[in-house]
Coordinates of C-alpha atoms in Angstrom, one line a residue:
M181 CA -27.7 -12.9 -23.4
V182 CA -26.3 -15.4 -25.7
S183 CA -22.7 -13.8 -25.2
Q184 CA -23.2 -14.3 -21.5
I185 CA -24.1 -18.0 -21.7
M186 CA -20.9 -18.6 -24.0
Q187 CA -18.8 -16.9 -21.5
A188 CA -20.1 -19.2 -18.8
A189 CA -19.7 -22.4 -20.6
A190 CA -16.1 -21.4 -21.5
L191 CA -15.4 -20.7 -18.0
A192 CA -17.0 -24.0 -16.8
V193 CA -14.8 -25.7 -19.4
R194 CA -11.6 -24.1 -18.1
S195 CA -12.5 -24.9 -14.7
W196 CA -12.9 -28.6 -15.5
L197 CA -9.7 -28.5 -17.2
I198 CA -7.9 -27.2 -14.6
I199 CA -9.4 -29.7 -12.0
G200 CA -8.9 -32.4 -14.4
T201 CA -5.2 -31.8 -15.0
L202 CA -4.3 -31.3 -11.4
A203 CA -6.1 -34.4 -10.2
A204 CA -4.4 -36.2 -12.8
F205 CA -1.0 -35.1 -11.5
A206 CA -1.7 -35.7 -7.9
A207 CA -3.2 -39.2 -8.5
A208 CA -0.2 -40.2 -10.8
N209 CA 2.6 -38.8 -8.7
A210 CA 2.9 -36.8 -5.5
Q211 CA 5.9 -35.4 -6.3
T212 CA 5.7 -34.1 -9.7
A213 CA 6.7 -30.9 -11.9
L214 CA 3.8 -29.7 -13.7
D215 CA 4.0 -29.2 -17.4
D216 CA 3.2 -25.4 -18.4
R217 CA 1.5 -27.1 -21.5
L218 CA -0.9 -28.6 -19.1
L219 CA -2.1 -25.4 -17.3
I220 CA -4.3 -23.7 -19.6
D221 CA -4.1 -20.3 -20.9
V222 CA -4.6 -17.6 -18.8
D223 CA -5.0 -14.6 -21.1
G224 CA -1.2 -13.9 -21.1
G225 CA -0.4 -14.5 -17.8
R226 CA 1.8 -17.6 -16.0
W227 CA 0.8 -19.7 -13.0
G228 CA 3.4 -20.4 -10.0
I229 CA 2.3 -23.0 -7.9
S230 CA 3.9 -24.7 -4.9
V231 CA 2.4 -27.3 -2.7
R232 CA 4.1 -29.2 0.1
A233 CA 2.7 -31.4 3.1
V234 CA 3.6 -29.6 6.2
D235 CA 6.4 -32.4 6.8
G236 CA 8.4 -30.6 4.0
S237 CA 7.9 -33.1 1.2
A238 CA 7.1 -31.9 -2.4
V239 CA 3.6 -32.6 -3.8
L240 CA 3.1 -30.3 -6.8
T241 CA 5.0 -27.4 -8.4
A242 CA 4.7 -25.1 -11.6
N243 CA 7.2 -22.6 -12.2
G244 CA 8.1 -23.0 -8.4
N245 CA 11.5 -21.6 -8.7
Q246 CA 10.7 -18.6 -10.9
R247 CA 10.1 -15.2 -9.0
F248 CA 6.3 -13.8 -8.8
M249 CA 4.7 -10.6 -7.3
P250 CA 3.2 -11.6 -4.2
A251 CA 1.2 -8.7 -3.7
S252 CA -0.2 -8.9 -0.1
T253 CA 0.8 -12.4 0.5
L254 CA 4.0 -11.0 1.4
K255 CA 2.3 -10.0 4.7
L256 CA 2.8 -13.5 5.8
V257 CA 6.6 -12.9 5.6
T258 CA 6.1 -9.6 7.6
T259 CA 4.1 -11.0 10.4
A260 CA 6.4 -14.2 10.7
A261 CA 9.4 -12.0 11.2
A262 CA 7.6 -9.7 13.6
L263 CA 6.8 -12.8 15.7
H264 CA 10.4 -14.5 15.1
F265 CA 12.3 -11.3 16.2
L266 CA 10.1 -9.2 18.3
G267 CA 9.3 -12.2 20.5
N268 CA 6.3 -12.8 22.6
F269 CA 3.6 -10.2 23.2
E270 CA 4.8 -9.0 26.4
N271 CA 8.2 -8.0 24.8
S272 CA 8.9 -4.4 24.7
G273 CA 9.7 -4.2 21.0
W274 CA 5.9 -4.4 20.0
P275 CA 4.0 -1.0 19.5
R276 CA 3.6 1.0 22.8
G277 CA 0.9 3.6 23.1
T278 CA 0.6 7.2 21.8
A279 CA 1.7 9.6 24.7
L280 CA 0.9 13.3 25.2
L281 CA 3.3 15.4 27.1
I282 CA 3.5 18.8 28.4
K283 CA 6.7 21.2 28.4
Q284 CA 7.2 24.8 29.8
G285 CA 10.4 26.6 30.8
P286 CA 10.5 29.1 33.4
D287 CA 10.5 32.2 30.8
A288 CA 7.9 30.8 28.8
P289 CA 4.6 32.7 29.1
L290 CA 2.5 29.3 27.8
P291 CA 3.0 25.6 28.2
S292 CA 3.4 23.7 24.7
L293 CA 1.8 20.1 24.2
I294 CA 3.8 17.3 22.6
L295 CA 2.0 14.7 20.6
R296 CA 4.8 11.5 20.6
G297 CA 4.1 9.0 18.0
S298 CA 5.1 5.4 19.3
G299 CA 4.1 3.4 16.1
D300 CA 0.6 2.9 17.3
A301 CA -1.2 2.5 14.3
T302 CA -4.6 2.3 16.2
L303 CA -5.0 6.0 17.4
S304 CA -8.4 6.7 16.4
D305 CA -10.7 10.0 16.1
D306 CA -14.0 8.0 15.4
E307 CA -17.0 8.8 17.4
A308 CA -17.3 5.1 18.1
C309 CA -13.7 4.9 19.8
E310 CA -13.3 2.8 22.7
T311 CA -9.5 2.6 23.0
S312 CA -6.7 4.6 21.7
C313 CA -9.0 7.6 21.4
L314 CA -7.9 11.2 20.6
S315 CA -10.4 12.5 22.7
Q316 CA -8.8 10.9 25.8
F317 CA -5.8 13.4 25.2
V318 CA -8.3 16.5 25.2
D319 CA -9.5 14.8 28.4
A320 CA -6.3 15.0 29.9
V321 CA -5.6 18.6 29.1
Q322 CA -9.1 19.6 30.4
A323 CA -8.0 17.5 33.7
Q324 CA -5.2 20.0 34.4
G325 CA -7.2 23.1 33.9
I326 CA -5.4 24.2 31.2
A327 CA -7.1 26.6 28.9
R328 CA -4.4 28.0 26.6
V329 CA -1.1 26.5 24.8
Q330 CA 1.4 28.0 22.8
N331 CA 2.2 25.2 20.3
I332 CA 1.3 21.8 19.4
I333 CA 4.9 19.8 18.9
I334 CA 4.6 16.7 16.8
D335 CA 7.2 14.0 17.7
D336 CA 7.0 11.2 14.8
S337 CA 10.6 10.9 15.1
L338 CA 10.8 7.0 16.1
F339 CA 10.3 6.4 12.3
Q340 CA 12.0 8.4 9.6
K341 CA 10.0 11.2 8.4
S342 CA 6.5 10.4 6.6
Y343 CA 7.4 8.3 3.4
W344 CA 6.4 5.8 0.7
P345 CA 8.4 2.6 0.3
S346 CA 10.0 2.3 -3.1
G347 CA 8.0 0.7 -5.8
W348 CA 4.4 2.1 -4.7
A349 CA 2.8 3.4 -7.7
Q350 CA 1.7 7.0 -7.6
D351 CA -1.8 6.0 -8.8
D352 CA -1.7 4.0 -5.7
L353 CA -0.8 7.1 -3.2
R354 CA -4.2 8.7 -3.7
F355 CA -6.4 6.0 -2.2
A356 CA -6.5 5.1 1.6
F357 CA -4.5 1.9 1.0
G358 CA -1.3 4.1 -0.1
A359 CA -1.3 6.2 2.7
A360 CA 2.2 7.5 3.8
V361 CA 3.9 5.7 6.6
S362 CA 4.3 7.5 9.9
A363 CA 5.3 6.8 13.6
L364 CA 2.1 8.9 14.6
T365 CA -1.1 8.3 12.7
V366 CA -5.0 8.9 13.3
D367 CA -7.5 6.7 11.8
D368 CA -5.1 4.6 9.8
A369 CA -3.7 7.8 8.2
T370 CA -6.8 8.7 5.9
A371 CA -9.3 11.7 5.6
H372 CA -12.7 11.3 4.8
A373 CA -15.0 13.1 2.5
T374 CA -18.2 12.5 0.6
I375 CA -19.0 13.4 -2.8
A376 CA -22.5 14.3 -4.5
P377 CA -23.8 15.5 -7.9
G378 CA -24.4 19.1 -8.5
T379 CA -28.0 20.7 -8.1
Q380 CA -28.3 20.4 -12.1
I381 CA -27.1 18.9 -15.3
D382 CA -23.9 20.4 -16.1
T383 CA -22.9 21.6 -12.9
P384 CA -20.0 20.3 -11.0
P385 CA -20.1 17.7 -8.2
I386 CA -20.1 18.8 -4.5
L387 CA -17.1 17.5 -2.4
T388 CA -17.6 17.6 1.2
W389 CA -15.0 17.1 3.8
L390 CA -16.4 14.9 7.1
D391 CA -13.5 16.8 9.2
L392 CA -10.4 18.8 8.3
P393 CA -9.9 19.2 4.7
A394 CA -6.7 17.5 3.7
F395 CA -5.6 19.5 0.6
N396 CA -7.8 21.7 -1.8
V397 CA -10.0 19.9 -4.2
D398 CA -10.7 21.3 -7.8
V399 CA -14.2 19.9 -9.1
S400 CA -14.6 22.6 -11.7
Q401 CA -13.6 20.0 -14.5
A402 CA -16.1 17.6 -13.4
H403 CA -20.0 17.5 -14.6
T404 CA -23.0 16.5 -13.3
V405 CA -25.0 14.2 -15.9
L406 CA -28.2 12.5 -16.2
H407 CA -26.9 9.1 -15.5
G408 CA -23.6 7.1 -14.6
F409 CA -20.8 7.3 -12.1
D410 CA -17.0 7.8 -13.7
L411 CA -15.2 10.2 -11.9
D412 CA -11.3 10.2 -11.6
F413 CA -9.3 11.8 -8.6
L414 CA -5.8 13.2 -9.8
K415 CA -3.3 14.2 -7.1
R416 CA 0.6 14.3 -7.0
P417 CA 2.3 13.1 -4.2
G418 CA 2.9 15.8 -1.3
S419 CA 1.0 18.1 -3.2
R420 CA -1.8 20.4 -1.4
W421 CA -4.0 20.6 -4.5
A422 CA -6.0 17.6 -6.0
E423 CA -8.2 17.6 -9.1
I424 CA -11.4 15.6 -9.6
T425 CA -12.6 15.0 -13.3
G426 CA -15.3 12.7 -15.0
T427 CA -19.0 12.8 -14.5
I428 CA -21.5 11.7 -11.9
G429 CA -25.1 11.1 -12.3
L430 CA -27.8 13.8 -11.0
H431 CA -29.5 11.2 -8.9
T432 CA -26.4 9.7 -7.5
G433 CA -26.2 9.8 -3.6
R434 CA -23.6 11.0 -1.4
V435 CA -20.5 8.6 -2.3
P436 CA -18.0 8.2 0.6
L437 CA -14.6 8.9 -0.2
R438 CA -11.1 7.9 1.8
F439 CA -7.9 9.8 1.0
G440 CA -4.3 8.5 2.2
L441 CA -2.4 11.3 3.6
D442 CA 0.8 12.5 2.7
D443 CA 2.1 13.7 6.0
P444 CA -0.1 11.8 8.8
S445 CA 1.5 13.3 11.9
I446 CA 0.9 16.6 10.6
Y447 CA -2.7 16.1 10.2
A448 CA -3.1 14.2 13.6
G449 CA -1.9 17.4 15.2
E450 CA -4.3 19.5 13.0
L451 CA -7.1 17.2 14.5
F452 CA -6.0 17.5 18.1
R453 CA -6.0 21.3 18.0
K454 CA -9.4 21.2 16.2
R455 CA -10.5 19.1 19.2
L456 CA -8.9 21.0 21.4
A457 CA -10.7 24.4 20.3
E458 CA -14.1 22.5 20.6
S459 CA -13.3 21.6 24.3
G460 CA -12.6 25.3 24.9
V461 CA -8.6 25.0 25.4
L462 CA -7.1 27.7 22.8
V463 CA -3.8 26.9 20.7
E464 CA -2.3 30.1 20.0
G465 CA 0.9 29.0 18.2
K466 CA 1.3 26.5 15.5
I467 CA 1.6 23.0 14.8
L468 CA 5.2 22.2 14.4
R469 CA 7.4 18.8 14.1
S470 CA 9.7 18.4 17.0
G471 CA 12.7 19.6 15.0
Q472 CA 11.3 22.8 14.2
A473 CA 10.1 23.8 17.2
T474 CA 11.3 27.3 18.6
V475 CA 9.9 26.9 22.0
K476 CA 11.4 28.9 24.9
T477 CA 12.1 26.3 27.2
D478 CA 14.6 25.0 29.8
R479 CA 16.6 22.4 28.6
S480 CA 17.2 21.1 32.2
I481 CA 13.3 20.6 32.8
P482 CA 12.1 17.5 30.9
P483 CA 8.7 17.5 29.5
R484 CA 6.2 16.1 31.4
L485 CA 3.7 13.0 31.0
L486 CA -0.1 13.9 30.8
F487 CA -1.3 10.8 29.3
Q488 CA -0.3 7.5 27.5
H489 CA -2.4 5.3 25.8
P490 CA -1.8 1.5 26.8
A491 CA 0.0 -0.6 24.1
P492 CA -2.1 -1.7 21.4
D493 CA -3.1 -5.6 21.3
P494 CA -0.3 -7.0 19.0
M495 CA -2.8 -10.1 18.2
K496 CA -5.4 -7.4 17.1
T497 CA -2.5 -5.6 14.9
M498 CA -1.6 -8.9 13.4
E499 CA -5.2 -9.7 12.8
E500 CA -5.8 -6.2 11.0
I501 CA -3.1 -7.3 8.8
L502 CA -3.6 -10.7 7.8
H503 CA -7.5 -10.6 7.8
E504 CA -8.0 -7.1 6.7
S505 CA -4.6 -6.7 4.5
N506 CA -3.9 -3.5 6.2
N507 CA -1.2 -1.9 4.3
L508 CA -0.2 0.9 6.9
H509 CA 0.0 -1.7 10.0
S510 CA 2.2 -3.9 8.0
E511 CA 4.7 -1.0 7.2
V512 CA 4.5 0.2 10.7
L513 CA 5.1 -3.1 12.1
L514 CA 8.3 -3.5 9.7
H515 CA 9.6 -0.7 11.3
H516 CA 9.6 -2.1 14.8
V517 CA 11.1 -5.1 13.4
S518 CA 14.1 -2.5 12.1
L519 CA 14.2 -0.9 15.5
T520 CA 15.5 -4.4 16.9
L521 CA 18.5 -3.2 15.0
R522 CA 18.2 0.3 16.2
D523 CA 17.4 1.5 12.9
R524 CA 14.7 4.2 12.2
T525 CA 14.2 3.4 8.5
S526 CA 12.7 0.2 6.9
E527 CA 15.9 -0.8 5.5
S528 CA 17.0 -3.2 8.6
G529 CA 13.2 -4.6 8.7
L530 CA 13.8 -5.6 5.2
H531 CA 17.1 -7.4 5.7
L532 CA 15.6 -9.1 8.7
L533 CA 12.6 -10.3 6.4
E534 CA 15.5 -11.8 3.8
H535 CA 17.1 -13.4 6.7
L536 CA 14.1 -15.1 7.9
L537 CA 13.4 -16.2 4.3
I538 CA 17.0 -17.7 4.0
E539 CA 16.5 -19.4 7.5
S540 CA 13.3 -21.1 6.2
G541 CA 15.5 -22.5 3.3
A542 CA 15.2 -20.0 0.6
D543 CA 18.3 -18.9 -1.5
Q544 CA 19.1 -15.3 -1.7
H545 CA 18.3 -15.4 -5.6
D546 CA 14.4 -16.5 -4.5
F547 CA 13.3 -13.0 -3.6
N548 CA 13.6 -9.3 -3.6
I549 CA 11.7 -7.5 -1.0
A550 CA 10.9 -3.6 -1.2
D551 CA 8.2 -3.1 1.7
G552 CA 6.3 -4.9 4.3
S553 CA 2.7 -5.0 2.7
G554 CA 3.1 -6.2 -0.6
L555 CA 2.3 -3.1 -2.6
S556 CA 5.4 -2.5 -4.1
S557 CA 6.0 -3.4 -7.4
Y558 CA 9.2 -4.3 -6.7
N559 CA 8.5 -7.2 -4.7
R560 CA 9.5 -10.8 -6.2
I561 CA 9.4 -14.2 -4.5
T562 CA 9.1 -17.5 -5.8
P563 CA 6.4 -19.9 -5.0
D564 CA 8.7 -22.4 -3.3
A565 CA 10.3 -19.8 -1.3
M566 CA 7.0 -18.7 0.3
T567 CA 5.8 -22.6 0.8
G568 CA 9.0 -23.2 2.4
L569 CA 8.6 -20.4 4.7
L570 CA 4.9 -21.8 5.4
V571 CA 6.2 -25.2 6.2
W572 CA 9.1 -23.6 8.8
A573 CA 6.6 -21.8 10.6
T574 CA 4.9 -24.8 11.6
H575 CA 7.9 -25.8 13.6
Q576 CA 8.3 -22.4 15.2
P577 CA 6.5 -21.6 19.0
W578 CA 4.4 -19.1 17.7
Y579 CA 2.8 -21.1 14.6
E580 CA -0.5 -21.5 16.4
S581 CA -1.1 -18.2 17.3
W582 CA 0.0 -16.9 14.0
S583 CA -1.9 -19.4 11.8
G584 CA -4.9 -19.1 14.0
L585 CA -5.2 -15.2 12.9
L586 CA -5.1 -16.2 9.1
A587 CA -8.5 -15.5 7.3
A588 CA -10.6 -18.9 7.0
N589 CA -12.4 -19.7 3.8
G590 CA -16.4 -18.9 3.8
K591 CA -15.9 -17.5 7.2
D592 CA -13.8 -14.1 7.7
G593 CA -11.4 -11.6 6.4
T594 CA -10.7 -11.5 2.6
L595 CA -11.5 -15.2 2.6
E596 CA -15.0 -14.7 3.7
Y597 CA -16.7 -15.1 0.2
R598 CA -14.0 -17.6 -1.2
L599 CA -14.4 -21.1 -1.9
P600 CA -18.2 -21.0 -1.2
R601 CA -19.2 -24.4 -3.1
G602 CA -17.8 -28.0 -2.6
V603 CA -15.4 -26.9 0.4
Q604 CA -16.1 -27.0 3.8
E605 CA -15.6 -23.7 5.7
G606 CA -12.5 -23.4 7.6
V607 CA -10.3 -25.7 5.9
V608 CA -8.5 -23.3 4.1
R609 CA -6.4 -20.5 6.1
A610 CA -4.6 -18.2 4.1
K611 CA -3.5 -14.8 3.0
S612 CA -4.8 -13.5 -0.6
G613 CA -2.8 -10.9 -2.7
T614 CA -4.2 -8.6 -5.2
M615 CA -2.8 -5.5 -7.5
F616 CA -2.8 -4.9 -11.1
G617 CA -2.0 -7.7 -13.0
V618 CA -1.4 -9.9 -9.9
D619 CA -3.7 -12.4 -7.9
G620 CA -2.3 -14.6 -5.4
L621 CA -3.3 -17.3 -2.1
A622 CA -1.0 -18.6 0.2
G623 CA -1.3 -20.3 3.5
Y624 CA -2.6 -24.0 4.4
F625 CA -5.2 -26.5 3.6
R626 CA -6.7 -30.0 5.3
S627 CA -7.5 -32.3 2.4
E628 CA -10.4 -34.9 2.3
T629 CA -8.1 -37.4 3.6
G630 CA -7.2 -35.4 6.6
R631 CA -3.7 -34.4 5.7
D632 CA -2.3 -30.7 6.2
Y633 CA -0.6 -29.0 3.3
A634 CA 1.2 -25.4 2.8
F635 CA 0.6 -23.8 -0.7
T636 CA 1.3 -21.1 -2.6
I637 CA -0.8 -20.1 -6.0
F638 CA 0.5 -17.0 -7.9
L639 CA -1.1 -15.6 -11.1
N640 CA 0.8 -12.6 -12.6
D641 CA 0.6 -10.6 -15.8
S642 CA -2.9 -11.9 -16.9
A643 CA -5.5 -9.7 -18.6
M644 CA -8.0 -11.4 -17.0
S645 CA -10.3 -9.6 -14.3
H646 CA -9.5 -10.1 -10.6
A647 CA -13.0 -12.0 -10.1
E648 CA -12.0 -14.6 -12.9
A649 CA -8.5 -15.0 -11.8
R650 CA -9.8 -15.7 -8.0
E651 CA -12.2 -18.3 -9.7
R652 CA -9.4 -19.9 -11.5
I653 CA -7.4 -20.1 -8.1
D654 CA -10.2 -21.5 -6.3
A655 CA -10.7 -24.0 -8.7
L656 CA -6.9 -25.1 -8.4
L657 CA -7.4 -25.1 -4.7
R658 CA -10.6 -26.9 -4.6
S659 CA -9.0 -29.9 -6.7
L660 CA -6.1 -30.0 -4.5
I661 CA -8.3 -30.6 -1.5
E662 CA -10.3 -33.1 -3.2
T663 CA -7.6 -35.1 -4.8
L664 CA -4.5 -35.1 -2.4

């Protein structure tokens, strides 16, 4: 108890020092470079701070020209690039709906179904699904009176074959937020399971897939104990085998698990086959990728469209990225940016993101962009470059739509529980970023004097917990709102 009181007192003192330092600088000079010595120790970490009025005039900077890992604040760049290069939401460059086609040549005994991905990351097999549902494809097959089909052919060729961007850590790939990127996915390219304790002490836990098993899981090295929960999941990318080790308490309830998939498109085909079987439609052949199909068909007879989902709402896609920080949706959107240059890979999209930063005033040495979501450990950007983009965006025709989708403090998204004390709800609209050793926040705020500012705050390489890092960042932002 004494230790907790001392820790709380120390944090209060540190927060007071931050607020006092920034208040003094803001009051003294509206265009000042902060001295690193005046920013308190952050357990080995370093600050990157850049604040500008929306008219572009610099207000505060600390290490503003040094490169930092941005984590998910990079999604600001990706979504801005999408609006800039794809145009308005009626433009054909935005994702279209997933399609189901049927193909049968004159000599083929049975037709084959083609599930064609179009980069729509909203396709779902969830029971509560209302739009872009896998079940609608099943209904379309039944409506044709089809009882047997040969193969299900997966066409995910709009993008390169399922992959992970460079710099994604192996530890991330086992979780839902590290799912491989594909033009055809169901339920965010994840598989769901639960794990529960064994029936008695020293027995292994019980893992149950909620639908199709995504891979084989060995739980023999995990054990049920009286109390506690300390399980670890081990899986190599691309492997069909995984292992769970550690301990789980005897009275622990069922714990939900979500795993990112290595090959989301093939898993989508497997789910589709299962749903067809449940409806009485038999698939006699295999799940094949389009390049592997050996169906006897007449090339002169094109496949016939059975059903296509409407295009997903781009506003909802952007909201999913900016509010919920969905990595898969970000990477899929990056691919659609690439397609404006007729490139199936992500490289052209990355090039256009870099072009956007330069157009907004950054130097080519101010950044290194490796993915569209910010999960890559290779991403770097200076706070000044990020804030420059934010200021530049205020002069673009899409700014109101884009900024309106940012999470608001105390209201929604990743900022729902941020800045709960002393700051009016909704005066900050921003994107947060969190990785191991990385915390950040970038966006816009309105000061108590009614002026609007763009800001970037990065904290890299600190040994602090994410909770404490967020408190430090919020303390800085609170002081800016009060003093500018």
